Coordinates of C-alpha atoms in Angstrom, one line a residue:
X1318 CA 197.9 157.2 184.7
X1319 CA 196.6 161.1 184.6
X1320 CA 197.3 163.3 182.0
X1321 CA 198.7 166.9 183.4
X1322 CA 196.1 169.6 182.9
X1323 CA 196.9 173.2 183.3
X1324 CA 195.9 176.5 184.6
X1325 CA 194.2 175.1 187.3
X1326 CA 193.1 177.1 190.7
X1327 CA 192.7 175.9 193.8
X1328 CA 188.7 177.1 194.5
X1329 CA 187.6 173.2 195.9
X1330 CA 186.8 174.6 199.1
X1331 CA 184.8 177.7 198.2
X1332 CA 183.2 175.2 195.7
X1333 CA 182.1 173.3 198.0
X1334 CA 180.8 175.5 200.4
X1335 CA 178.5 177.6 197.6
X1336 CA 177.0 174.4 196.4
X1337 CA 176.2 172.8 199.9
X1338 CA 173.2 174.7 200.0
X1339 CA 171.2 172.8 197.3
X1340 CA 172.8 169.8 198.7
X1341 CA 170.8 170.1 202.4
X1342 CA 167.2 168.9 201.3
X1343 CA 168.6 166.1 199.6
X1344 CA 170.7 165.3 202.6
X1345 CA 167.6 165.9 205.0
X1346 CA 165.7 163.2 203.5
X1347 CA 168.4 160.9 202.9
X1348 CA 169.3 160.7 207.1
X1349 CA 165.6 160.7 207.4
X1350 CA 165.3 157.6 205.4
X1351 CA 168.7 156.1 207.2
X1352 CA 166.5 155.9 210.7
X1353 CA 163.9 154.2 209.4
X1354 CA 166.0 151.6 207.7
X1355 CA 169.4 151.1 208.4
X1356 CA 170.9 153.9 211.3
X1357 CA 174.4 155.3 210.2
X1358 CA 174.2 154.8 206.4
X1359 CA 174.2 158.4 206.3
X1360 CA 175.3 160.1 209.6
X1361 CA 174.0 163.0 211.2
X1362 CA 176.7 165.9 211.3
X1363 CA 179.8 164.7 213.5
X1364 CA 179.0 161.4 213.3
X1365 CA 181.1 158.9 212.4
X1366 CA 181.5 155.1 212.4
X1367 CA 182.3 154.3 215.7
X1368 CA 179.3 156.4 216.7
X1369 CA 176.0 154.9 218.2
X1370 CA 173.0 154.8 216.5
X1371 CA 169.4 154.9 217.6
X1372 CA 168.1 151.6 216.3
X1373 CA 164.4 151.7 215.3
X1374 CA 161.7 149.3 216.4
X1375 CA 161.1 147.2 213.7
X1376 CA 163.8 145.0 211.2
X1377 CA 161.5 145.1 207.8
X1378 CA 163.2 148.5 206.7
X1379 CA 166.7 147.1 206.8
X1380 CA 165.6 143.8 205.3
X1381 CA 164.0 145.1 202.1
X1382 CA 167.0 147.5 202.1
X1383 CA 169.4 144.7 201.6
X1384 CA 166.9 142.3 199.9
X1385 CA 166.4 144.8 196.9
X1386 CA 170.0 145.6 196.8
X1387 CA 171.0 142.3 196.2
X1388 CA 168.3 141.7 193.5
X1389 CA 169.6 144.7 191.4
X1390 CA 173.0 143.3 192.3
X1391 CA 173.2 139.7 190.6
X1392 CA 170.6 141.4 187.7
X1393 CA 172.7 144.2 186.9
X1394 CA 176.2 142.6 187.6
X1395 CA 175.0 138.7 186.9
X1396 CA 177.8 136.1 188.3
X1397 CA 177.9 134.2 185.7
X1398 CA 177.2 137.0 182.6
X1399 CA 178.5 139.7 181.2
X1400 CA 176.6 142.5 181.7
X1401 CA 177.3 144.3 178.0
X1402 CA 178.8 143.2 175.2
X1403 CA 180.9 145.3 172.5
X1404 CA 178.7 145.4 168.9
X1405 CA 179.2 146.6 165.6
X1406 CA 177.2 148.4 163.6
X1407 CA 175.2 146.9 161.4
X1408 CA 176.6 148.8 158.1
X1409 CA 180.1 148.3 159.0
X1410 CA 178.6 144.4 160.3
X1411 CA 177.0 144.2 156.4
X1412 CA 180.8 145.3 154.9
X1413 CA 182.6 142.4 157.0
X1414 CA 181.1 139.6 155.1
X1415 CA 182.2 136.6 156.1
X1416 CA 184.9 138.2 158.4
X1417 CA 182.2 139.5 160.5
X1418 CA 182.5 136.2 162.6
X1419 CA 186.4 137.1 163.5
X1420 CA 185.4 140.4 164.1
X1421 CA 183.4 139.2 167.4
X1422 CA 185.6 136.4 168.6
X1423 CA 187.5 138.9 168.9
X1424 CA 185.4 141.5 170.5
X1425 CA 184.2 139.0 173.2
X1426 CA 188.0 138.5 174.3
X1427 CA 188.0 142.1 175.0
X1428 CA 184.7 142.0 176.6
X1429 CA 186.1 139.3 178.5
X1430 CA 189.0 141.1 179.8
X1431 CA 187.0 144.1 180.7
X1432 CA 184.4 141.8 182.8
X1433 CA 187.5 139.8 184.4
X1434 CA 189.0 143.0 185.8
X1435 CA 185.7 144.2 187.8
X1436 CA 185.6 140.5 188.7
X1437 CA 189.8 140.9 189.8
X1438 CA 189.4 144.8 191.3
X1439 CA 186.9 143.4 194.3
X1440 CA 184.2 145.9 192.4
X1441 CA 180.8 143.7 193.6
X1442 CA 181.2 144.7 197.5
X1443 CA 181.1 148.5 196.5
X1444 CA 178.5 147.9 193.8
X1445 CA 176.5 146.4 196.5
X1446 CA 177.3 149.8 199.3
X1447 CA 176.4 151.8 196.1
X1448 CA 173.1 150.3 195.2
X1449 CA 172.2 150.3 199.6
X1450 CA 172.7 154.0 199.3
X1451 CA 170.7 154.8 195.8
X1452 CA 167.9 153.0 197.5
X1453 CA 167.6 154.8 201.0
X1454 CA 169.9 158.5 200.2
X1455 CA 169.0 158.5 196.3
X1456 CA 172.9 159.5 195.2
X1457 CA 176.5 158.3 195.4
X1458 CA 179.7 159.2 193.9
X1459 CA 181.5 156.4 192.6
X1460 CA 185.2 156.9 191.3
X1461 CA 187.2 154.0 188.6
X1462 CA 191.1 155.0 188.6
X1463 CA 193.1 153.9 186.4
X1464 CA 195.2 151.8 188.4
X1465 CA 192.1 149.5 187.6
X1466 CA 191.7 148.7 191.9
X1467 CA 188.9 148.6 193.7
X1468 CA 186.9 151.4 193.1
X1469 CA 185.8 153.9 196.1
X1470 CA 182.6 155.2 196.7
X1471 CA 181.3 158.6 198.9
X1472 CA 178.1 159.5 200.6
X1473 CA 175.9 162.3 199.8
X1474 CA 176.9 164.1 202.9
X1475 CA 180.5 163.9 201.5
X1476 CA 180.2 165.3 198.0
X1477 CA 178.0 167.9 195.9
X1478 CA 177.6 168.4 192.2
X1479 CA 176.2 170.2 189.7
X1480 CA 174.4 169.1 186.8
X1481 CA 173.4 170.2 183.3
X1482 CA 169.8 171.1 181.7
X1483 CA 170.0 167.1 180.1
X1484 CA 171.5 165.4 184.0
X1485 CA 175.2 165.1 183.1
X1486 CA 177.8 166.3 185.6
X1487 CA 179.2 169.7 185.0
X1488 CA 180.9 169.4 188.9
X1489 CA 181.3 167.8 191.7
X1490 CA 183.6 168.3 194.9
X1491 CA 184.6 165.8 197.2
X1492 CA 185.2 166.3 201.1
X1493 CA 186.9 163.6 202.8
X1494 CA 189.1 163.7 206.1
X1495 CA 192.6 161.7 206.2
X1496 CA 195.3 161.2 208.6
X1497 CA 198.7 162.9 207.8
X1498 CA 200.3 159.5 207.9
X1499 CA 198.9 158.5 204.7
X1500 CA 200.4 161.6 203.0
X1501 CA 203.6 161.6 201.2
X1502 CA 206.7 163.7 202.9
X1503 CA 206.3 165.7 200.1
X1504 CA 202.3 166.6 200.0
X1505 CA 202.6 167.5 203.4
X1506 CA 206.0 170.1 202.9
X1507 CA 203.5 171.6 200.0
X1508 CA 200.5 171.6 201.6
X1509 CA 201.9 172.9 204.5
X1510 CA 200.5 169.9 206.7
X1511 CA 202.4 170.8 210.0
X1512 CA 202.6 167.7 212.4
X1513 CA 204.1 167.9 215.7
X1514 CA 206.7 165.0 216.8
X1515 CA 205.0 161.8 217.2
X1516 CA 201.3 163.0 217.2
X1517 CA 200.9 162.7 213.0
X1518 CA 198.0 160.8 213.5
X1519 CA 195.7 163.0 215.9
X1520 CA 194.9 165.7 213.8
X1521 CA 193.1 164.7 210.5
X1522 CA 193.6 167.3 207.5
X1523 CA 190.6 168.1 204.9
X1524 CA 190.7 167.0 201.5
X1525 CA 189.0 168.3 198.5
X1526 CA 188.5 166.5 195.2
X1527 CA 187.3 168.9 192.8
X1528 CA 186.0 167.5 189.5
X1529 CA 184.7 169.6 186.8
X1530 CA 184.2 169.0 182.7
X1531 CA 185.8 171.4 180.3
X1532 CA 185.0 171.0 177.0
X1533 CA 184.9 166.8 176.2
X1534 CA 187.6 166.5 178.9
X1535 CA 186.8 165.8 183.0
X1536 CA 189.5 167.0 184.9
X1537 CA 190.1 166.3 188.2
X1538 CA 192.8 167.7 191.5
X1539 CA 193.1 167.5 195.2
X1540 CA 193.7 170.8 197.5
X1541 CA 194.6 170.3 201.0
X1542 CA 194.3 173.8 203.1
X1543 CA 193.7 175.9 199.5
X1544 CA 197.0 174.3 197.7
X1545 CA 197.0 172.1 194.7
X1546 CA 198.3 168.7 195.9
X1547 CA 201.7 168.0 193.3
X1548 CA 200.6 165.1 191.0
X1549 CA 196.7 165.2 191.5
X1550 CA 196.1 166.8 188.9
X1551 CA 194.6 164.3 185.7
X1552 CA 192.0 164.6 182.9
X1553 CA 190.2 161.9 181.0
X1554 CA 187.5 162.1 178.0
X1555 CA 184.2 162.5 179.9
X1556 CA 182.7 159.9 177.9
X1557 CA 185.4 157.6 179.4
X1558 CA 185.5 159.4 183.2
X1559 CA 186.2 157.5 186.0
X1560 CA 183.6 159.4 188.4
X1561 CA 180.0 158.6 188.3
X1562 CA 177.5 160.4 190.0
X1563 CA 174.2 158.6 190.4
X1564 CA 170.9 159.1 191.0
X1565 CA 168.4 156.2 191.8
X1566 CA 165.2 158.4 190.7
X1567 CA 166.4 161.2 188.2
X1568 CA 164.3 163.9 188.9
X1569 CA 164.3 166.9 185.6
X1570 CA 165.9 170.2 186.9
X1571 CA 167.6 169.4 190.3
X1572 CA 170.9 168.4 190.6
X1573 CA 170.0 165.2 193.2
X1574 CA 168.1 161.8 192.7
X1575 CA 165.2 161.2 194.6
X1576 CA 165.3 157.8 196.8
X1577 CA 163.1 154.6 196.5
X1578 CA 162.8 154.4 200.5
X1579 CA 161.6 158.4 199.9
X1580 CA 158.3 157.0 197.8
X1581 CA 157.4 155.2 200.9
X1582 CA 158.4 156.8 204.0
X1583 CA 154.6 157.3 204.8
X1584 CA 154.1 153.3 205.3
X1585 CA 157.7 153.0 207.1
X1586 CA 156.9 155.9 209.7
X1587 CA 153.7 154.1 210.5
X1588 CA 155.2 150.6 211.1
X1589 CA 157.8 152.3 213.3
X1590 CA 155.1 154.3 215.3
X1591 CA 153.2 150.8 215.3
X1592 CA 156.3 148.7 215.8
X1593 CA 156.8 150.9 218.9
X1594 CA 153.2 150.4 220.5
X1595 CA 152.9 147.0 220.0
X1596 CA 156.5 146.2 221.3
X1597 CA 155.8 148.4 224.4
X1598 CA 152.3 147.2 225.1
X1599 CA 154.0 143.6 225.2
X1600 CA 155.9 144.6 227.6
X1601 CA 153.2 145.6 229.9
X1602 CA 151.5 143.2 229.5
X1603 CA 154.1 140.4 230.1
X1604 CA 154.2 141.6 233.8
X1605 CA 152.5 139.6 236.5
X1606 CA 151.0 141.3 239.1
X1607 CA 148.3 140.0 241.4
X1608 CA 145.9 142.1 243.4
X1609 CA 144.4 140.4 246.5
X1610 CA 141.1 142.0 248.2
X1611 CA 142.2 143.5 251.8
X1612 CA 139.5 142.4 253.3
X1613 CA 140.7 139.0 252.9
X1614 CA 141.8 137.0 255.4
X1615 CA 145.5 136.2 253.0
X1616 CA 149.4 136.5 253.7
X1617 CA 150.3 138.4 251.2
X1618 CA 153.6 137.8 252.0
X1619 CA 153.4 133.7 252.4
X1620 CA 151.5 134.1 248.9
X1621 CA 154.4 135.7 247.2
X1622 CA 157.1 133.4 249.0
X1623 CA 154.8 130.6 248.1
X1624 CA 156.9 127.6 246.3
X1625 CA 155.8 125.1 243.4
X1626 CA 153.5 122.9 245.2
X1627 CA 152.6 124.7 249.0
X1628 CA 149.2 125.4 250.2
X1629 CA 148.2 128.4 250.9
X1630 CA 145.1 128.9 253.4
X1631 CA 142.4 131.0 251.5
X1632 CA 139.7 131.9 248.9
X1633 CA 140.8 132.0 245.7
X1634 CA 138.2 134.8 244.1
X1635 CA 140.1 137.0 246.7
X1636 CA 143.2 137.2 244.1
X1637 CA 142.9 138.0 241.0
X1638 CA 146.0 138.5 238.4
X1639 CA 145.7 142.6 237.0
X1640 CA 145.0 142.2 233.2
X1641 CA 144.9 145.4 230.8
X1642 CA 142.0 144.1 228.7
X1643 CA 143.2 146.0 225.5
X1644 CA 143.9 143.0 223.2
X1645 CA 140.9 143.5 221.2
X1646 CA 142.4 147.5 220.4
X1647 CA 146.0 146.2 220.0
X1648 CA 144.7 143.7 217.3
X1649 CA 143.7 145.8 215.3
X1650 CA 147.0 147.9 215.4
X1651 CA 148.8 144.3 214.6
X1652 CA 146.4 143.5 211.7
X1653 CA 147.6 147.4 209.8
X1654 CA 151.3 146.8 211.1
X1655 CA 150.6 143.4 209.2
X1656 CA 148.9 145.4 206.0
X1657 CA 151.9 147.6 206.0
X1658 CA 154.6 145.4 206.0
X1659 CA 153.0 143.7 202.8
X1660 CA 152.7 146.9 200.9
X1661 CA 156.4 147.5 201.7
X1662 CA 157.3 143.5 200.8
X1663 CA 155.4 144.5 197.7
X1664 CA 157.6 147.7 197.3
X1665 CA 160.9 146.2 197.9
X1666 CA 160.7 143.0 196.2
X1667 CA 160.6 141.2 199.3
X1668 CA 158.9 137.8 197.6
X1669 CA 158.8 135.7 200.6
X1670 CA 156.4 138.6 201.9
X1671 CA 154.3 139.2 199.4
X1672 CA 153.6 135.1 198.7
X1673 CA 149.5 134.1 199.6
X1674 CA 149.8 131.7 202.7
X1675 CA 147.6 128.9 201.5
X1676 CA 148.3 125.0 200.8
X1677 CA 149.3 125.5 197.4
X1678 CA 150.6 128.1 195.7
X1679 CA 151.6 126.9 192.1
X1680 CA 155.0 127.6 190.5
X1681 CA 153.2 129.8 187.3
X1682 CA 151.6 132.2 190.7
X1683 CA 155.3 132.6 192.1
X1684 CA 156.9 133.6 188.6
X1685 CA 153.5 136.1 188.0
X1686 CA 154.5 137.5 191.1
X1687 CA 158.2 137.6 190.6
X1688 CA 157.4 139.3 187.1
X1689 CA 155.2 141.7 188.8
X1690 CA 157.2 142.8 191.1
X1691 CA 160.0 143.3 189.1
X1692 CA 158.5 145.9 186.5
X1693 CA 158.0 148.2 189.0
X1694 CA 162.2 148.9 189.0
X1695 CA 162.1 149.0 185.0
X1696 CA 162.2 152.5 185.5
X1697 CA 164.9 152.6 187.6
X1698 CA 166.7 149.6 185.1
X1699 CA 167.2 153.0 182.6
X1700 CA 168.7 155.2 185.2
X1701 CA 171.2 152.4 186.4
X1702 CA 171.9 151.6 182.5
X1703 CA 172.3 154.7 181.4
X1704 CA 174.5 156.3 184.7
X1705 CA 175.9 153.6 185.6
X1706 CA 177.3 150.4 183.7
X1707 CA 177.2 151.8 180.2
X1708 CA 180.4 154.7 182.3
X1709 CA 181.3 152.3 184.1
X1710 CA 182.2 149.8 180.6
X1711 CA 183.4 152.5 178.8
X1712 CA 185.9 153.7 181.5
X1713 CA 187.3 149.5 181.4
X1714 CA 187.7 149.7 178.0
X1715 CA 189.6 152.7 178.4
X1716 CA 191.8 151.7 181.1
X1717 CA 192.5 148.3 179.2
X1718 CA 193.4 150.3 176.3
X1719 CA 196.3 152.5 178.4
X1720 CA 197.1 149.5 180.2
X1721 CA 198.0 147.9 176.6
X1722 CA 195.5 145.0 176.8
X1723 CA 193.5 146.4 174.4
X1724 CA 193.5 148.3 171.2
X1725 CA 191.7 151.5 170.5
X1726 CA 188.1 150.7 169.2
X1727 CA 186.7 152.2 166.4
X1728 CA 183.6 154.3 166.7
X1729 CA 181.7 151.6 164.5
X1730 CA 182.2 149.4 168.0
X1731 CA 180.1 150.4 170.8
X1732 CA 179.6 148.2 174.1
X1733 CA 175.5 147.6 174.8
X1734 CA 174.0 146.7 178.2
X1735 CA 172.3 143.1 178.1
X1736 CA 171.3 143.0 181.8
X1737 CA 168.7 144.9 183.9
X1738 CA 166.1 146.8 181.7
X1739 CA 167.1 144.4 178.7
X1740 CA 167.3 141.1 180.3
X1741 CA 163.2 142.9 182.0
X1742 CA 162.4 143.0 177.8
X1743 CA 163.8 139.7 176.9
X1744 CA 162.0 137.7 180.0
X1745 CA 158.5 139.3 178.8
X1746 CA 159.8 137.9 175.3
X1747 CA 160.1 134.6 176.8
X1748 CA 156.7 134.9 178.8
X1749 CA 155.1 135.7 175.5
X1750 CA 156.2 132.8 174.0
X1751 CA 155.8 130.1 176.8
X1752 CA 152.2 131.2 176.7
X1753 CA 151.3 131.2 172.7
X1754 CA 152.5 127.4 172.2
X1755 CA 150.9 126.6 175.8
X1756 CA 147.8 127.6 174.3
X1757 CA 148.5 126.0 171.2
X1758 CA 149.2 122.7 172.8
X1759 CA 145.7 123.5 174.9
X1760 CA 143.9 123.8 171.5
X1761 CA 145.2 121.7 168.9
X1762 CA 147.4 119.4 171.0
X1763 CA 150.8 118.5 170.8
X1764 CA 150.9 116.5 167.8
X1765 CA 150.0 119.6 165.8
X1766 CA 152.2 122.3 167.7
X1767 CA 155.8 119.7 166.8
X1768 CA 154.4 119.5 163.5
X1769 CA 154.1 123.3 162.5
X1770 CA 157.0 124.6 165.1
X1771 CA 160.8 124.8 164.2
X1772 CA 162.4 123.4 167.5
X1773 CA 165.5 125.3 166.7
X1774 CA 164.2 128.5 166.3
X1775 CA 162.4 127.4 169.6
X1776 CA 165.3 127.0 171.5
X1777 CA 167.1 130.1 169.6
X1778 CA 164.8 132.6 171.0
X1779 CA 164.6 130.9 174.5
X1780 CA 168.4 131.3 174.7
X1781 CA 168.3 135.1 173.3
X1782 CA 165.6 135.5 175.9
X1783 CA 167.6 134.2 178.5
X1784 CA 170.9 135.6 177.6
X1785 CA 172.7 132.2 176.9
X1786 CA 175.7 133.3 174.9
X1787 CA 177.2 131.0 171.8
X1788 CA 173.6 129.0 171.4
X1789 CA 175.0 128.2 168.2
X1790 CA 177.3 125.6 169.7
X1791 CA 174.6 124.4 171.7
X1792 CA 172.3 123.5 169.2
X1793 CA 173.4 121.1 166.1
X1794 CA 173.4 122.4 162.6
X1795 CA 170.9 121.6 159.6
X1796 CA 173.3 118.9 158.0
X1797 CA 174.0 116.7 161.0
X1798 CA 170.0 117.1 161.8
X1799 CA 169.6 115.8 158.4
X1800 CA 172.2 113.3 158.5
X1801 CA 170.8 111.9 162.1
X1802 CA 167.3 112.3 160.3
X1803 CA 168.6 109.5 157.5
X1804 CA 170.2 107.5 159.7
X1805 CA 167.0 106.9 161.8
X1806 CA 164.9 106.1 158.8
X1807 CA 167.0 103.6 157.5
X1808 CA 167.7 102.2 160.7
X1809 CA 163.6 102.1 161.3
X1810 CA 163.6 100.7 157.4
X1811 CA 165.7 97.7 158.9
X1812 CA 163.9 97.1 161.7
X1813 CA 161.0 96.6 159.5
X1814 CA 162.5 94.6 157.1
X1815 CA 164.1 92.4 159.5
X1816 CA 161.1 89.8 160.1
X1817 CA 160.6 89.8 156.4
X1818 CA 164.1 88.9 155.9
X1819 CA 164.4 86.2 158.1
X1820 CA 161.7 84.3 156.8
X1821 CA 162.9 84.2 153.6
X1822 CA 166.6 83.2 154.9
X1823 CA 165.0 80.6 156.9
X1824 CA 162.9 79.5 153.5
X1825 CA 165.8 79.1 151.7
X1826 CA 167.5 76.4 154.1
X1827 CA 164.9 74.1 154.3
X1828 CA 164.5 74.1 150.2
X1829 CA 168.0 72.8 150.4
X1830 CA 167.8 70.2 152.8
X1831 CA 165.1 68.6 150.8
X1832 CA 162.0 67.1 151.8
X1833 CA 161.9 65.5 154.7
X1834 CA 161.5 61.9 154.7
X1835 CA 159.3 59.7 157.0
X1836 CA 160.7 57.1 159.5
X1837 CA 160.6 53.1 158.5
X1838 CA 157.8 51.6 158.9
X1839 CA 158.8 47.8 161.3

């Protein structure tokens, strides 16, 4: 639920219109980058989704498109993790004590909750929308209510903003169209939305979001033809706002990001130009055509209406089949087409592209690769992090805490990211590692690296680099390895002492049988 601001003037249109100016280069590049990749992500002007779309000649755009969208999704947003954690700060952490432990049971209930109602509110489908258009337009608006649904997102050609000297939003207007039918009887009498019998639906009516921060506050209304629509109106603290505008590339003094298919529009314009020759110079060439020498005595006519089989009376260097002899030039425009759709597998993270062709390729080449490619994006990882999911946890805490499933939060608690640019740290943590005791075990062997390692601090940092949460239940604790650690020596001490103590048992009977006495002698 909104709180009721005040004082507020209807000027989302005019708003609008002044600050679509700045907007249009962005926009340019972003449709620009749309054709080369995926048509209609961002439409031309009067386009809409049940428009047609020029499709371009080759697929690779559109695949590394999705393939690098999906990446960022399931490291960002992981499955099966939480993507930040609340955390206390370490002098309040040093005044718990021993409470500290309840502290963060606690905390990760909340955490919980928070992650379970992205997981509830459908959230991954438009996370996965949102990161397709950062990669090819550079921005998109995102907007969290409070109702805690599903939340919406809007294409650069639908919105403009304004930022500060440091990137923050200082405004942003939204343009959207709607149909009248999904307007209240009473939005429509005060907006003056005049339907004619029957026909509600034909005529859709502008709407304008304006969202601008006063003060710590973001406050937020509608207008529908230049009135304030009743009940839009709502404010929230800014640190806390439910509308996001992101940038894939933040670039210092202009109010847009810059796009990841912009760094590399040179290579996808040249495998579309070479796309498009290749494909069309298959074409020619597929067709059969056969040129027979006039002076020939041949019926052309029996020739072409020859079946499978027939004879046909005549010399046979008299026909010929045409032939374009351009395959040597058209290899070497397949060999660059081939060059450039590496470079852009490299680019986009597209593995399966990028992977030698040889007999074997080890597993330790694959994960160099892997590693490779994905420090390129940790520069984008801070962008995400800091525009993205650190608002986006902060505005689930806060809707949990007016929905009454949580309670306010101290400033001493403060929710960290643990995926994307962190999880980039802890896997060169982990790479680190792997490699000092492989070269350990190279040099002195693996008798020497069990005997000066601690396998539990081993396995603790593996887990930290991994993100494994609650190692601590994984791994056993000093006593019961001590306890196990007796048991087995005394159970090897019996082992040991077993022989021993069965030839004395066995000693012992025969002195008390005695003797033995020999037979009678007949």
């Amino acid at each position: 639920m909104a709180e009721n601001t005040t004082k507020l003037v209807a000027v989302a249109k005019s708003r609008f219109t002044q600050l679509t100016s700045s907007r249009q280069s962005a926009l340019e590049r972003a449709r620009s980058n749309s054709k080369l990749t995926i048509p209609g992500l961002v439409p031309d002007d009067g386009q809409d989704s049940n428009a047609s779309f020029e499709q371009p000649y080759q697929s690779l755009g559109a695949r590394c498109i999705n393939n690098l969208a999906a990446w960022l999704l399931v490291t960002l947003f992981p499955p099966d993790q939480h993507f930040a954690r609340l955390s206390v700060h370490e002098d309040t952490a040093a005044e718990l004590g021993e409470n500290l432990s309840t502290v963060k049971e606690a905390l990760n209930r909340i955490s919980s909750k928070a992650h379970l109602l992205i997981d509830t509110s459908m959230s991954r489908p438009i996370f996965m929308e949102v990161l397709r258009h950062l990669i090819v337009a550079g921005n998109a608006l995102v907007y969290f209510a409070l109702d805690g649904g599903a939340p919406r997102m809007f294409r650069l050609d639908q919105y403009v903003v304004l930022r500060d000297e440091r990137g923050g939003m200082l405004e942003a207007v939204v343009f959207e169209k709607v149909y009248p039918s999904t307007l209240t009887e009473e939005v429509r009498a005060a907006c003056k939305v005049v339907t004619e019998e029957g026909k509600e639906n034909d005529k859709l009516v502008e709407v304008y979001t304006h969202i601008k921060r006063v003060g710590d506050d973001i406050v937020h209304y509608q207008e529908i033809n230049g009135i304030i629509v009743p009940g839009s109106e709502g404010k929230s603290p800014k640190d806390s706002s439910g509308w996001m505008a992101l940038r894939w590339q933040a670039i210092p003094g202009s109010d847009y990001g810059r796009a990841h298919v912009s760094e590399y529009v040179g290579d996808l314009m040249s495998l579309e130009d070479l796309s498009k020759a290749i494909i069309q110079f298959a074409a020619v060439a597929s067709r059969i055509i056969h040129i027979v020498d006039p002076n020939a005595m041949i019926d052309v006519e029996e020739l072409a209406g020859a079946e499978t089989g027939d004879f046909v009376t005549g010399y046979i260097d008299k026909v010929k089949a045409l032939q374009l002899e351009k395959t040597q030039d058209f290899s070497v425009a397949s060999a660059v087409a081939e060059r450039l759709e590496l470079r852009l597998s490299h680019a986009f993270m597209l593995q399966s592209g990028t992977v030698r062709q040889a007999e074997r390729v080890t597993a330790e080449e694959i994960r160099a690769m892997a590693q490779e490619l994905e420090n390129v994006l940790g520069g984008v990882y801070t962008v995400l992090s800091a525009e993205f999911q650190l608002p986006l946890i902060r505005r689930i805490l806060y809707i949990l805490i007016r929905q009454g499933e949580a309670p306010e939060l101290p400033k001493s608690v403060q929710p960290t990211i643990v995926t994307g640019f962190e999880a980039l740290g802890r896997n060169h943590s982990a790479n680190k590692l792997r490699m000092w005791m492989d070269d350990m075990v190279a040099i002195y062997g693996p008798q020497v690296i069990q005997s000066i390692t601690d396998p539990t601090e081993v396995g603790r940092r593996f887990a930290d680099s991994y993100g494994i949460e609650a190692v601590e239940s994984l791994i056993k604790s000093a006593e019961a390895q001590q306890e196990e650690q007796q048991s087995a020596m005394a159970n090897q001490a019996a082992l040991a002492a077993a022989p021993q103590i069965a030839k004395g048992a066995a000693d012992a009977m025969n002195m008390e049988a005695g003797p033995e006495q020999a037979p009678p002698q007949i």
